[in-house]
């Protein structure tokens, strides 16, 4: 076996560590004429898909003059968006305040602190909705000190995917993609990528995945019926909805480690489970999903699987 290496040019810009993720082919037991592939979104600054949205939110706010000159970026998050903001802002030398539910994992709390974010904790009983309310209240009280990024309502979130993820998938599949499958969190990934893919080819089917109930273990996903849809969500976009059970996602973590050589987070595994289901329903096609992050932040959750 020969190994060829094409080095990425040395660059000091933050932008060169956002997006442009590889598309990993995935094996499956369905029809041989259906392909499945997944974007390895953890290969970005901060280690998750949220690098795209965070970078675009920061860039747009700076271009509008709303961030910089001592103003802090402020947002509510329980995980990846906070890590992405913190990674990007520490490179840019800009300050960050996060509102986080108190039951966020210890791994995440350590990461926020290590990356220099100021963190304020809100009640675990109010989930990220409580964190959002507290962030909004602080921004309203001190607008001169804070730029409230509000990832759930900020169009820069979905535009990041509209302008990068979708075009990358289109090029990497040579325009052959037939289905895009993704879980809904802030819905930025699904909304932005789906909207652009539909423009490139209206026949592409957009499949939205959700947890099967309000209580679930798919971190990063929302159950829209109980949690309410974020402002950036577009109800007209999805051609199909599928529910994924947490147990099925966890089984898929184990299976993907053994068969694909990747250690997936619960939401990445849930996306893979959904993509396989779509592949099984079709005779041919090219099903594409995303792996938002890998297993490295979920040690306590997945250790019993192996
Ligand atoms: C692990 C994980 N999976 C999935 C998602 C959902 O992505 P989006 O917010 O773009 O819907 C997120 C979002 O934070 C996430 O952190």
PDB file of C-alpha atoms and ligand atoms in Angstrom:
ATOM      1  CA  UNK A   1       0.000   0.000   0.000  1.00  0.00           C
ATOM      2  CA  UNK A   2       1.393   3.397  -0.888  1.00  0.00           C
ATOM      3  CA  UNK A   3       0.567   6.424   1.180  1.00  0.00           C
ATOM      4  CA  UNK A   4       0.528   9.773  -0.548  1.00  0.00           C
ATOM      5  CA  UNK A   5       0.553  12.950   1.477  1.00  0.00           C
ATOM      6  CA  UNK A   6      -0.494  16.302   0.063  1.00  0.00           C
ATOM      7  CA  UNK A   7       0.360  18.877   2.715  1.00  0.00           C
ATOM      8  CA  UNK A   8      -2.062  21.670   3.477  1.00  0.00           C
ATOM      9  CA  UNK A   9      -0.275  24.984   2.929  1.00  0.00           C
ATOM     10  CA  UNK A  10       0.895  26.654   6.134  1.00  0.00           C
ATOM     11  CA  UNK A  11      -1.521  29.400   7.093  1.00  0.00           C
ATOM     12  CA  UNK A  12      -1.980  31.613  10.127  1.00  0.00           C
ATOM     13  CA  UNK A  13      -5.585  32.639   9.381  1.00  0.00           C
ATOM     14  CA  UNK A  14      -8.361  31.204  11.565  1.00  0.00           C
ATOM     15  CA  UNK A  15     -10.461  30.717   8.446  1.00  0.00           C
ATOM     16  CA  UNK A  16      -8.116  28.045   7.112  1.00  0.00           C
ATOM     17  CA  UNK A  17      -9.129  25.799  10.041  1.00  0.00           C
ATOM     18  CA  UNK A  18     -12.859  26.120   9.383  1.00  0.00           C
ATOM     19  CA  UNK A  19     -14.751  23.842   6.973  1.00  0.00           C
ATOM     20  CA  UNK A  20     -13.262  21.836   4.082  1.00  0.00           C
ATOM     21  CA  UNK A  21     -13.789  18.580   5.959  1.00  0.00           C
ATOM     22  CA  UNK A  22     -13.250  15.151   4.355  1.00  0.00           C
ATOM     23  CA  UNK A  23     -16.169  13.015   3.155  1.00  0.00           C
ATOM     24  CA  UNK A  24     -15.810   9.499   4.595  1.00  0.00           C
ATOM     25  CA  UNK A  25     -17.361   6.595   2.615  1.00  0.00           C
ATOM     26  CA  UNK A  26     -19.391   4.284   4.877  1.00  0.00           C
ATOM     27  CA  UNK A  27     -20.105   0.612   4.362  1.00  0.00           C
ATOM     28  CA  UNK A  28     -23.628  -0.759   4.864  1.00  0.00           C
ATOM     29  CA  UNK A  29     -25.630  -3.877   4.279  1.00  0.00           C
ATOM     30  CA  UNK A  30     -28.253  -2.341   1.947  1.00  0.00           C
ATOM     31  CA  UNK A  31     -28.271  -2.174  -1.844  1.00  0.00           C
ATOM     32  CA  UNK A  32     -24.825  -1.960  -3.407  1.00  0.00           C
ATOM     33  CA  UNK A  33     -26.011   0.850  -5.643  1.00  0.00           C
ATOM     34  CA  UNK A  34     -26.717   3.116  -2.658  1.00  0.00           C
ATOM     35  CA  UNK A  35     -23.662   4.917  -1.341  1.00  0.00           C
ATOM     36  CA  UNK A  36     -23.403   6.492   2.110  1.00  0.00           C
ATOM     37  CA  UNK A  37     -20.816   9.061   3.132  1.00  0.00           C
ATOM     38  CA  UNK A  38     -20.336  11.384   6.093  1.00  0.00           C
ATOM     39  CA  UNK A  39     -18.511  14.689   6.572  1.00  0.00           C
ATOM     40  CA  UNK A  40     -15.920  14.433   9.351  1.00  0.00           C
ATOM     41  CA  UNK A  41     -16.886  17.701  10.990  1.00  0.00           C
ATOM     42  CA  UNK A  42     -14.642  17.212  14.001  1.00  0.00           C
ATOM     43  CA  UNK A  43     -11.636  18.037  11.825  1.00  0.00           C
ATOM     44  CA  UNK A  44     -11.986  21.767  12.483  1.00  0.00           C
ATOM     45  CA  UNK A  45     -10.856  24.291  15.093  1.00  0.00           C
ATOM     46  CA  UNK A  46     -12.629  23.377  18.346  1.00  0.00           C
ATOM     47  CA  UNK A  47     -13.321  19.834  17.106  1.00  0.00           C
ATOM     48  CA  UNK A  48     -16.916  20.060  15.893  1.00  0.00           C
ATOM     49  CA  UNK A  49     -19.376  21.149  13.214  1.00  0.00           C
ATOM     50  CA  UNK A  50     -20.032  24.312  15.246  1.00  0.00           C
ATOM     51  CA  UNK A  51     -16.747  25.838  14.026  1.00  0.00           C
ATOM     52  CA  UNK A  52     -18.590  26.821  10.860  1.00  0.00           C
ATOM     53  CA  UNK A  53     -21.466  28.649  12.552  1.00  0.00           C
ATOM     54  CA  UNK A  54     -19.305  30.182  15.297  1.00  0.00           C
ATOM     55  CA  UNK A  55     -16.792  31.536  12.812  1.00  0.00           C
ATOM     56  CA  UNK A  56     -19.469  33.027  10.579  1.00  0.00           C
ATOM     57  CA  UNK A  57     -21.340  34.565  13.550  1.00  0.00           C
ATOM     58  CA  UNK A  58     -18.096  36.168  14.787  1.00  0.00           C
ATOM     59  CA  UNK A  59     -17.004  37.363  11.335  1.00  0.00           C
ATOM     60  CA  UNK A  60     -20.389  38.910  10.505  1.00  0.00           C
ATOM     61  CA  UNK A  61     -20.595  40.657  13.896  1.00  0.00           C
ATOM     62  CA  UNK A  62     -17.069  42.069  13.466  1.00  0.00           C
ATOM     63  CA  UNK A  63     -17.894  43.288   9.961  1.00  0.00           C
ATOM     64  CA  UNK A  64     -20.966  45.089  11.335  1.00  0.00           C
ATOM     65  CA  UNK A  65     -18.838  46.644  14.120  1.00  0.00           C
ATOM     66  CA  UNK A  66     -20.836  44.817  16.833  1.00  0.00           C
ATOM     67  CA  UNK A  67     -17.861  42.874  18.202  1.00  0.00           C
ATOM     68  CA  UNK A  68     -14.383  44.154  19.129  1.00  0.00           C
ATOM     69  CA  UNK A  69     -13.420  47.317  21.027  1.00  0.00           C
ATOM     70  CA  UNK A  70     -13.848  45.480  24.351  1.00  0.00           C
ATOM     71  CA  UNK A  71     -17.362  44.170  23.637  1.00  0.00           C
ATOM     72  CA  UNK A  72     -17.760  40.536  24.724  1.00  0.00           C
ATOM     73  CA  UNK A  73     -19.443  37.854  22.684  1.00  0.00           C
ATOM     74  CA  UNK A  74     -22.269  36.406  24.780  1.00  0.00           C
ATOM     75  CA  UNK A  75     -24.279  33.259  24.076  1.00  0.00           C
ATOM     76  CA  UNK A  76     -26.082  30.301  25.618  1.00  0.00           C
ATOM     77  CA  UNK A  77     -24.749  26.822  24.856  1.00  0.00           C
ATOM     78  CA  UNK A  78     -24.286  23.478  26.519  1.00  0.00           C
ATOM     79  CA  UNK A  79     -21.370  22.368  24.463  1.00  0.00           C
ATOM     80  CA  UNK A  80     -19.879  22.553  21.020  1.00  0.00           C
ATOM     81  CA  UNK A  81     -20.815  26.109  20.091  1.00  0.00           C
ATOM     82  CA  UNK A  82     -19.172  27.383  23.275  1.00  0.00           C
ATOM     83  CA  UNK A  83     -16.012  25.408  22.571  1.00  0.00           C
ATOM     84  CA  UNK A  84     -15.959  26.693  18.979  1.00  0.00           C
ATOM     85  CA  UNK A  85     -16.447  30.336  20.057  1.00  0.00           C
ATOM     86  CA  UNK A  86     -13.749  29.946  22.724  1.00  0.00           C
ATOM     87  CA  UNK A  87     -11.234  28.379  20.318  1.00  0.00           C
ATOM     88  CA  UNK A  88     -11.767  31.014  17.628  1.00  0.00           C
ATOM     89  CA  UNK A  89     -11.976  34.018  19.970  1.00  0.00           C
ATOM     90  CA  UNK A  90      -8.849  33.054  21.900  1.00  0.00           C
ATOM     91  CA  UNK A  91      -6.936  33.093  18.619  1.00  0.00           C
ATOM     92  CA  UNK A  92      -8.438  36.494  17.789  1.00  0.00           C
ATOM     93  CA  UNK A  93      -7.791  37.833  21.328  1.00  0.00           C
ATOM     94  CA  UNK A  94     -11.475  38.643  21.957  1.00  0.00           C
ATOM     95  CA  UNK A  95     -13.430  38.002  25.204  1.00  0.00           C
ATOM     96  CA  UNK A  96     -16.328  35.537  25.626  1.00  0.00           C
ATOM     97  CA  UNK A  97     -19.112  34.992  28.177  1.00  0.00           C
ATOM     98  CA  UNK A  98     -21.174  31.785  28.075  1.00  0.00           C
ATOM     99  CA  UNK A  99     -24.377  30.838  29.864  1.00  0.00           C
ATOM    100  CA  UNK A 100     -24.395  27.081  30.381  1.00  0.00           C
ATOM    101  CA  UNK A 101     -26.829  24.711  32.164  1.00  0.00           C
ATOM    102  CA  UNK A 102     -25.162  23.582  35.424  1.00  0.00           C
ATOM    103  CA  UNK A 103     -25.430  19.920  34.463  1.00  0.00           C
ATOM    104  CA  UNK A 104     -23.090  20.306  31.452  1.00  0.00           C
ATOM    105  CA  UNK A 105     -20.466  17.562  31.570  1.00  0.00           C
ATOM    106  CA  UNK A 106     -17.231  18.056  33.527  1.00  0.00           C
ATOM    107  CA  UNK A 107     -15.298  17.566  30.272  1.00  0.00           C
ATOM    108  CA  UNK A 108     -17.052  20.576  28.768  1.00  0.00           C
ATOM    109  CA  UNK A 109     -16.680  22.753  31.858  1.00  0.00           C
ATOM    110  CA  UNK A 110     -12.922  22.072  31.823  1.00  0.00           C
ATOM    111  CA  UNK A 111     -12.697  22.912  28.128  1.00  0.00           C
ATOM    112  CA  UNK A 112     -14.532  26.240  28.525  1.00  0.00           C
ATOM    113  CA  UNK A 113     -12.227  27.213  31.386  1.00  0.00           C
ATOM    114  CA  UNK A 114      -9.055  26.070  29.636  1.00  0.00           C
ATOM    115  CA  UNK A 115      -9.938  28.064  26.531  1.00  0.00           C
ATOM    116  CA  UNK A 116     -10.458  31.234  28.567  1.00  0.00           C
ATOM    117  CA  UNK A 117     -14.252  31.662  28.472  1.00  0.00           C
ATOM    118  CA  UNK A 118     -16.097  33.307  31.355  1.00  0.00           C
ATOM    119  CA  UNK A 119     -18.867  30.838  32.250  1.00  0.00           C
ATOM    120  CA  UNK A 120     -22.095  31.509  34.174  1.00  0.00           C
ATOM    121  CA  UNK A 121     -24.212  28.542  35.130  1.00  0.00           C
ATOM    122  CA  UNK A 122     -28.027  28.363  34.991  1.00  0.00           C
ATOM    123  CA  UNK A 123     -30.414  25.840  36.537  1.00  0.00           C
ATOM    124  CA  UNK A 124     -30.313  22.332  35.111  1.00  0.00           C
ATOM    125  CA  UNK A 125     -34.113  22.248  35.340  1.00  0.00           C
ATOM    126  CA  UNK A 126     -34.402  25.017  32.755  1.00  0.00           C
ATOM    127  CA  UNK A 127     -32.028  23.394  30.216  1.00  0.00           C
ATOM    128  CA  UNK A 128     -30.554  25.619  27.450  1.00  0.00           C
ATOM    129  CA  UNK A 129     -33.827  27.600  27.342  1.00  0.00           C
ATOM    130  CA  UNK A 130     -32.959  28.964  30.838  1.00  0.00           C
ATOM    131  CA  UNK A 131     -29.428  29.799  29.645  1.00  0.00           C
ATOM    132  CA  UNK A 132     -30.840  31.641  26.633  1.00  0.00           C
ATOM    133  CA  UNK A 133     -33.140  33.717  28.819  1.00  0.00           C
ATOM    134  CA  UNK A 134     -30.325  34.644  31.206  1.00  0.00           C
ATOM    135  CA  UNK A 135     -28.023  35.605  28.302  1.00  0.00           C
ATOM    136  CA  UNK A 136     -30.746  37.745  26.740  1.00  0.00           C
ATOM    137  CA  UNK A 137     -31.420  39.504  30.052  1.00  0.00           C
ATOM    138  CA  UNK A 138     -27.737  40.357  30.523  1.00  0.00           C
ATOM    139  CA  UNK A 139     -27.401  41.640  26.953  1.00  0.00           C
ATOM    140  CA  UNK A 140     -30.542  43.788  27.377  1.00  0.00           C
ATOM    141  CA  UNK A 141     -29.211  45.225  30.640  1.00  0.00           C
ATOM    142  CA  UNK A 142     -25.736  46.053  29.242  1.00  0.00           C
ATOM    143  CA  UNK A 143     -25.916  46.382  25.460  1.00  0.00           C
ATOM    144  CA  UNK A 144     -22.700  48.427  25.399  1.00  0.00           C
ATOM    145  CA  UNK A 145     -20.697  45.519  26.917  1.00  0.00           C
ATOM    146  CA  UNK A 146     -22.089  42.546  25.037  1.00  0.00           C
ATOM    147  CA  UNK A 147     -22.839  41.262  21.566  1.00  0.00           C
ATOM    148  CA  UNK A 148     -25.546  38.618  22.093  1.00  0.00           C
ATOM    149  CA  UNK A 149     -24.819  36.071  19.353  1.00  0.00           C
ATOM    150  CA  UNK A 150     -28.064  34.079  19.843  1.00  0.00           C
ATOM    151  CA  UNK A 151     -27.165  31.045  17.721  1.00  0.00           C
ATOM    152  CA  UNK A 152     -30.806  29.880  17.664  1.00  0.00           C
ATOM    153  CA  UNK A 153     -31.982  33.028  15.875  1.00  0.00           C
ATOM    154  CA  UNK A 154     -28.841  34.309  14.160  1.00  0.00           C
ATOM    155  CA  UNK A 155     -29.000  33.884  10.335  1.00  0.00           C
ATOM    156  CA  UNK A 156     -25.179  33.690  10.226  1.00  0.00           C
ATOM    157  CA  UNK A 157     -25.614  30.187  11.707  1.00  0.00           C
ATOM    158  CA  UNK A 158     -27.470  28.667   8.740  1.00  0.00           C
ATOM    159  CA  UNK A 159     -25.633  30.852   6.215  1.00  0.00           C
ATOM    160  CA  UNK A 160     -22.341  29.254   7.290  1.00  0.00           C
ATOM    161  CA  UNK A 161     -23.672  25.913   6.038  1.00  0.00           C
ATOM    162  CA  UNK A 162     -25.395  27.433   3.017  1.00  0.00           C
ATOM    163  CA  UNK A 163     -22.072  28.855   1.877  1.00  0.00           C
ATOM    164  CA  UNK A 164     -19.698  26.065   2.854  1.00  0.00           C
ATOM    165  CA  UNK A 165     -21.079  22.641   3.851  1.00  0.00           C
ATOM    166  CA  UNK A 166     -23.486  22.317   0.917  1.00  0.00           C
ATOM    167  CA  UNK A 167     -20.989  23.338  -1.748  1.00  0.00           C
ATOM    168  CA  UNK A 168     -18.346  21.029  -0.280  1.00  0.00           C
ATOM    169  CA  UNK A 169     -20.794  18.094  -0.415  1.00  0.00           C
ATOM    170  CA  UNK A 170     -21.827  18.988  -3.957  1.00  0.00           C
ATOM    171  CA  UNK A 171     -18.199  19.014  -5.149  1.00  0.00           C
ATOM    172  CA  UNK A 172     -17.150  15.931  -3.143  1.00  0.00           C
ATOM    173  CA  UNK A 173     -20.004  13.851  -4.605  1.00  0.00           C
ATOM    174  CA  UNK A 174     -19.584  15.304  -8.123  1.00  0.00           C
ATOM    175  CA  UNK A 175     -23.180  16.478  -7.871  1.00  0.00           C
ATOM    176  CA  UNK A 176     -24.355  12.875  -7.321  1.00  0.00           C
ATOM    177  CA  UNK A 177     -25.872  13.382  -3.844  1.00  0.00           C
ATOM    178  CA  UNK A 178     -29.521  12.247  -3.739  1.00  0.00           C
ATOM    179  CA  UNK A 179     -30.300  12.554   0.011  1.00  0.00           C
ATOM    180  CA  UNK A 180     -29.033  14.796   2.783  1.00  0.00           C
ATOM    181  CA  UNK A 181     -29.711  13.448   6.280  1.00  0.00           C
ATOM    182  CA  UNK A 182     -29.063  15.416   9.488  1.00  0.00           C
ATOM    183  CA  UNK A 183     -30.287  15.795  13.061  1.00  0.00           C
ATOM    184  CA  UNK A 184     -31.776  19.046  14.330  1.00  0.00           C
ATOM    185  CA  UNK A 185     -30.156  21.091  17.094  1.00  0.00           C
ATOM    186  CA  UNK A 186     -30.127  24.815  16.453  1.00  0.00           C
ATOM    187  CA  UNK A 187     -31.080  23.471  12.963  1.00  0.00           C
ATOM    188  CA  UNK A 188     -28.310  25.525  11.322  1.00  0.00           C
ATOM    189  CA  UNK A 189     -26.677  22.505   9.658  1.00  0.00           C
ATOM    190  CA  UNK A 190     -29.921  21.123   8.232  1.00  0.00           C
ATOM    191  CA  UNK A 191     -31.431  24.475   7.223  1.00  0.00           C
ATOM    192  CA  UNK A 192     -28.351  25.988   5.578  1.00  0.00           C
ATOM    193  CA  UNK A 193     -27.042  22.862   3.875  1.00  0.00           C
ATOM    194  CA  UNK A 194     -30.528  21.753   2.810  1.00  0.00           C
ATOM    195  CA  UNK A 195     -31.541  25.122   1.420  1.00  0.00           C
ATOM    196  CA  UNK A 196     -28.444  25.361  -0.790  1.00  0.00           C
ATOM    197  CA  UNK A 197     -28.582  21.726  -1.932  1.00  0.00           C
ATOM    198  CA  UNK A 198     -32.224  22.218  -3.034  1.00  0.00           C
ATOM    199  CA  UNK A 199     -31.074  25.174  -5.162  1.00  0.00           C
ATOM    200  CA  UNK A 200     -28.318  23.079  -6.720  1.00  0.00           C
ATOM    201  CA  UNK A 201     -30.738  20.214  -7.448  1.00  0.00           C
ATOM    202  CA  UNK A 202     -34.404  20.411  -6.335  1.00  0.00           C
ATOM    203  CA  UNK A 203     -34.653  16.593  -6.512  1.00  0.00           C
ATOM    204  CA  UNK A 204     -32.297  16.124  -3.558  1.00  0.00           C
ATOM    205  CA  UNK A 205     -34.330  14.752  -0.644  1.00  0.00           C
ATOM    206  CA  UNK A 206     -33.801  16.377   2.745  1.00  0.00           C
ATOM    207  CA  UNK A 207     -34.331  14.038   5.690  1.00  0.00           C
ATOM    208  CA  UNK A 208     -34.518  15.648   9.154  1.00  0.00           C
ATOM    209  CA  UNK A 209     -33.748  13.470  12.177  1.00  0.00           C
ATOM    210  CA  UNK A 210     -35.082  13.969  15.686  1.00  0.00           C
ATOM    211  CA  UNK A 211     -34.829  12.127  18.991  1.00  0.00           C
ATOM    212  CA  UNK A 212     -37.893   9.961  19.627  1.00  0.00           C
ATOM    213  CA  UNK A 213     -38.926  11.919  22.725  1.00  0.00           C
ATOM    214  CA  UNK A 214     -38.234  14.888  24.961  1.00  0.00           C
ATOM    215  CA  UNK A 215     -35.883  12.869  27.193  1.00  0.00           C
ATOM    216  CA  UNK A 216     -33.007  11.487  25.166  1.00  0.00           C
ATOM    217  CA  UNK A 217     -29.244  11.002  25.160  1.00  0.00           C
ATOM    218  CA  UNK A 218     -28.443  12.613  21.825  1.00  0.00           C
ATOM    219  CA  UNK A 219     -26.490  15.643  22.957  1.00  0.00           C
ATOM    220  CA  UNK A 220     -26.769  18.537  20.506  1.00  0.00           C
ATOM    221  CA  UNK A 221     -30.210  17.438  19.227  1.00  0.00           C
ATOM    222  CA  UNK A 222     -33.574  18.930  20.081  1.00  0.00           C
ATOM    223  CA  UNK A 223     -36.997  17.351  20.175  1.00  0.00           C
ATOM    224  CA  UNK A 224     -38.795  20.173  18.384  1.00  0.00           C
ATOM    225  CA  UNK A 225     -42.340  19.284  19.499  1.00  0.00           C
ATOM    226  CA  UNK A 226     -41.422  19.680  23.167  1.00  0.00           C
ATOM    227  CA  UNK A 227     -38.542  22.189  23.006  1.00  0.00           C
ATOM    228  CA  UNK A 228     -40.032  24.446  20.301  1.00  0.00           C
ATOM    229  CA  UNK A 229     -38.412  25.177  16.946  1.00  0.00           C
ATOM    230  CA  UNK A 230     -35.548  27.704  16.818  1.00  0.00           C
ATOM    231  CA  UNK A 231     -36.260  30.923  14.898  1.00  0.00           C
ATOM    232  CA  UNK A 232     -33.877  29.932  12.065  1.00  0.00           C
ATOM    233  CA  UNK A 233     -35.731  26.672  11.406  1.00  0.00           C
ATOM    234  CA  UNK A 234     -37.594  26.486   8.088  1.00  0.00           C
ATOM    235  CA  UNK A 235     -40.669  24.236   8.328  1.00  0.00           C
ATOM    236  CA  UNK A 236     -40.986  23.941   4.521  1.00  0.00           C
ATOM    237  CA  UNK A 237     -37.569  22.389   3.956  1.00  0.00           C
ATOM    238  CA  UNK A 238     -37.690  18.752   5.117  1.00  0.00           C
ATOM    239  CA  UNK A 239     -39.080  16.144   2.696  1.00  0.00           C
ATOM    240  CA  UNK A 240     -39.071  13.482   5.394  1.00  0.00           C
ATOM    241  CA  UNK A 241     -38.703  13.168   9.182  1.00  0.00           C
ATOM    242  CA  UNK A 242     -37.277  10.178  11.017  1.00  0.00           C
ATOM    243  CA  UNK A 243     -37.021   9.575  14.751  1.00  0.00           C
ATOM    244  CA  UNK A 244     -33.876   7.976  16.135  1.00  0.00           C
ATOM    245  CA  UNK A 245     -33.848   6.167  19.492  1.00  0.00           C
ATOM    246  CA  UNK A 246     -30.889   6.794  21.779  1.00  0.00           C
ATOM    247  CA  UNK A 247     -30.314   3.004  22.122  1.00  0.00           C
ATOM    248  CA  UNK A 248     -29.966   2.651  18.336  1.00  0.00           C
ATOM    249  CA  UNK A 249     -27.450   5.496  18.234  1.00  0.00           C
ATOM    250  CA  UNK A 250     -25.399   3.899  21.024  1.00  0.00           C
ATOM    251  CA  UNK A 251     -25.340   0.540  19.218  1.00  0.00           C
ATOM    252  CA  UNK A 252     -24.169   2.388  16.121  1.00  0.00           C
ATOM    253  CA  UNK A 253     -21.252   3.917  18.080  1.00  0.00           C
ATOM    254  CA  UNK A 254     -20.010   0.416  18.823  1.00  0.00           C
ATOM    255  CA  UNK A 255     -20.612  -0.869  15.323  1.00  0.00           C
ATOM    256  CA  UNK A 256     -18.923   2.140  13.636  1.00  0.00           C
ATOM    257  CA  UNK A 257     -15.858   1.748  15.857  1.00  0.00           C
ATOM    258  CA  UNK A 258     -15.516  -1.884  14.778  1.00  0.00           C
ATOM    259  CA  UNK A 259     -16.413  -1.589  11.084  1.00  0.00           C
ATOM    260  CA  UNK A 260     -15.525   1.959  10.060  1.00  0.00           C
ATOM    261  CA  UNK A 261     -12.608   2.776  12.360  1.00  0.00           C
ATOM    262  CA  UNK A 262     -14.241   5.937  13.707  1.00  0.00           C
ATOM    263  CA  UNK A 263     -15.219   6.758  17.294  1.00  0.00           C
ATOM    264  CA  UNK A 264     -18.485   8.630  16.982  1.00  0.00           C
ATOM    265  CA  UNK A 265     -20.345  10.858  19.408  1.00  0.00           C
ATOM    266  CA  UNK A 266     -24.004   9.926  20.085  1.00  0.00           C
ATOM    267  CA  UNK A 267     -25.362  12.505  17.597  1.00  0.00           C
ATOM    268  CA  UNK A 268     -22.883  11.447  14.887  1.00  0.00           C
ATOM    269  CA  UNK A 269     -23.942   7.831  15.391  1.00  0.00           C
ATOM    270  CA  UNK A 270     -27.599   8.867  15.284  1.00  0.00           C
ATOM    271  CA  UNK A 271     -26.974  10.584  11.942  1.00  0.00           C
ATOM    272  CA  UNK A 272     -25.340   7.407  10.664  1.00  0.00           C
ATOM    273  CA  UNK A 273     -28.267   5.300  11.876  1.00  0.00           C
ATOM    274  CA  UNK A 274     -30.662   7.654  10.043  1.00  0.00           C
ATOM    275  CA  UNK A 275     -28.553   7.624   6.871  1.00  0.00           C
ATOM    276  CA  UNK A 276     -28.519   3.821   6.864  1.00  0.00           C
ATOM    277  CA  UNK A 277     -32.289   3.761   7.254  1.00  0.00           C
ATOM    278  CA  UNK A 278     -32.673   6.088   4.248  1.00  0.00           C
ATOM    279  CA  UNK A 279     -30.234   3.911   2.262  1.00  0.00           C
ATOM    280  CA  UNK A 280     -32.289   0.819   3.112  1.00  0.00           C
ATOM    281  CA  UNK A 281     -35.454   2.491   1.771  1.00  0.00           C
ATOM    282  CA  UNK A 282     -33.882   3.210  -1.640  1.00  0.00           C
ATOM    283  CA  UNK A 283     -32.619   1.085  -4.538  1.00  0.00           C
ATOM    284  CA  UNK A 284     -29.940   3.522  -5.604  1.00  0.00           C
ATOM    285  CA  UNK A 285     -28.589   6.916  -4.668  1.00  0.00           C
ATOM    286  CA  UNK A 286     -25.939   8.744  -2.692  1.00  0.00           C
ATOM    287  CA  UNK A 287     -26.892   9.466   0.916  1.00  0.00           C
ATOM    288  CA  UNK A 288     -24.790  12.086   2.687  1.00  0.00           C
ATOM    289  CA  UNK A 289     -24.774  12.962   6.375  1.00  0.00           C
ATOM    290  CA  UNK A 290     -22.486  14.781   8.797  1.00  0.00           C
ATOM    291  CA  UNK A 291     -20.578  13.591  11.851  1.00  0.00           C
ATOM    292  CA  UNK A 292     -20.807  16.713  14.091  1.00  0.00           C
ATOM    293  CA  UNK A 293     -18.112  15.565  16.531  1.00  0.00           C
ATOM    294  CA  UNK A 294     -16.235  12.491  17.709  1.00  0.00           C
ATOM    295  CA  UNK A 295     -16.398  10.520  20.960  1.00  0.00           C
ATOM    296  CA  UNK A 296     -13.602  12.347  22.771  1.00  0.00           C
ATOM    297  CA  UNK A 297     -15.938  14.514  24.922  1.00  0.00           C
ATOM    298  CA  UNK A 298     -18.315  11.659  25.763  1.00  0.00           C
ATOM    299  CA  UNK A 299     -16.034   9.293  27.672  1.00  0.00           C
ATOM    300  CA  UNK A 300     -18.351   8.884  30.644  1.00  0.00           C
ATOM    301  CA  UNK A 301     -21.377   8.273  28.424  1.00  0.00           C
ATOM    302  CA  UNK A 302     -19.905   5.625  26.155  1.00  0.00           C
ATOM    303  CA  UNK A 303     -17.393   3.767  28.350  1.00  0.00           C
ATOM    304  CA  UNK A 304     -19.893   0.989  29.159  1.00  0.00           C
ATOM    305  CA  UNK A 305     -20.433   0.213  25.475  1.00  0.00           C
ATOM    306  CA  UNK A 306     -17.038  -1.420  25.074  1.00  0.00           C
TER     307      UNK A 306
HETATM  308  C1  LIG B   1     -22.898  17.177  18.930  1.00  0.00           C
HETATM  309  C2  LIG B   1     -23.872  17.960  18.105  1.00  0.00           C
HETATM  310  N1  LIG B   1     -24.625  17.321  17.229  1.00  0.00           N
HETATM  311  C3  LIG B   1     -25.538  17.954  16.492  1.00  0.00           C
HETATM  312  C4  LIG B   1     -25.737  19.307  16.583  1.00  0.00           C
HETATM  313  C5  LIG B   1     -26.788  19.968  15.753  1.00  0.00           C
HETATM  314  O1  LIG B   1     -26.309  20.917  14.817  1.00  0.00           O
HETATM  315  P1  LIG B   1     -27.150  22.203  14.503  1.00  0.00           P
HETATM  316  O2  LIG B   1     -27.092  23.086  15.714  1.00  0.00           O
HETATM  317  O3  LIG B   1     -26.459  22.828  13.340  1.00  0.00           O
HETATM  318  O4  LIG B   1     -28.549  21.780  14.221  1.00  0.00           O
HETATM  319  C6  LIG B   1     -24.959  20.017  17.493  1.00  0.00           C
HETATM  320  C7  LIG B   1     -25.158  21.444  17.689  1.00  0.00           C
HETATM  321  O5  LIG B   1     -24.702  22.040  18.630  1.00  0.00           O
HETATM  322  C8  LIG B   1     -23.996  19.338  18.268  1.00  0.00           C
HETATM  323  O6  LIG B   1     -23.237  19.973  19.176  1.00  0.00           O
END
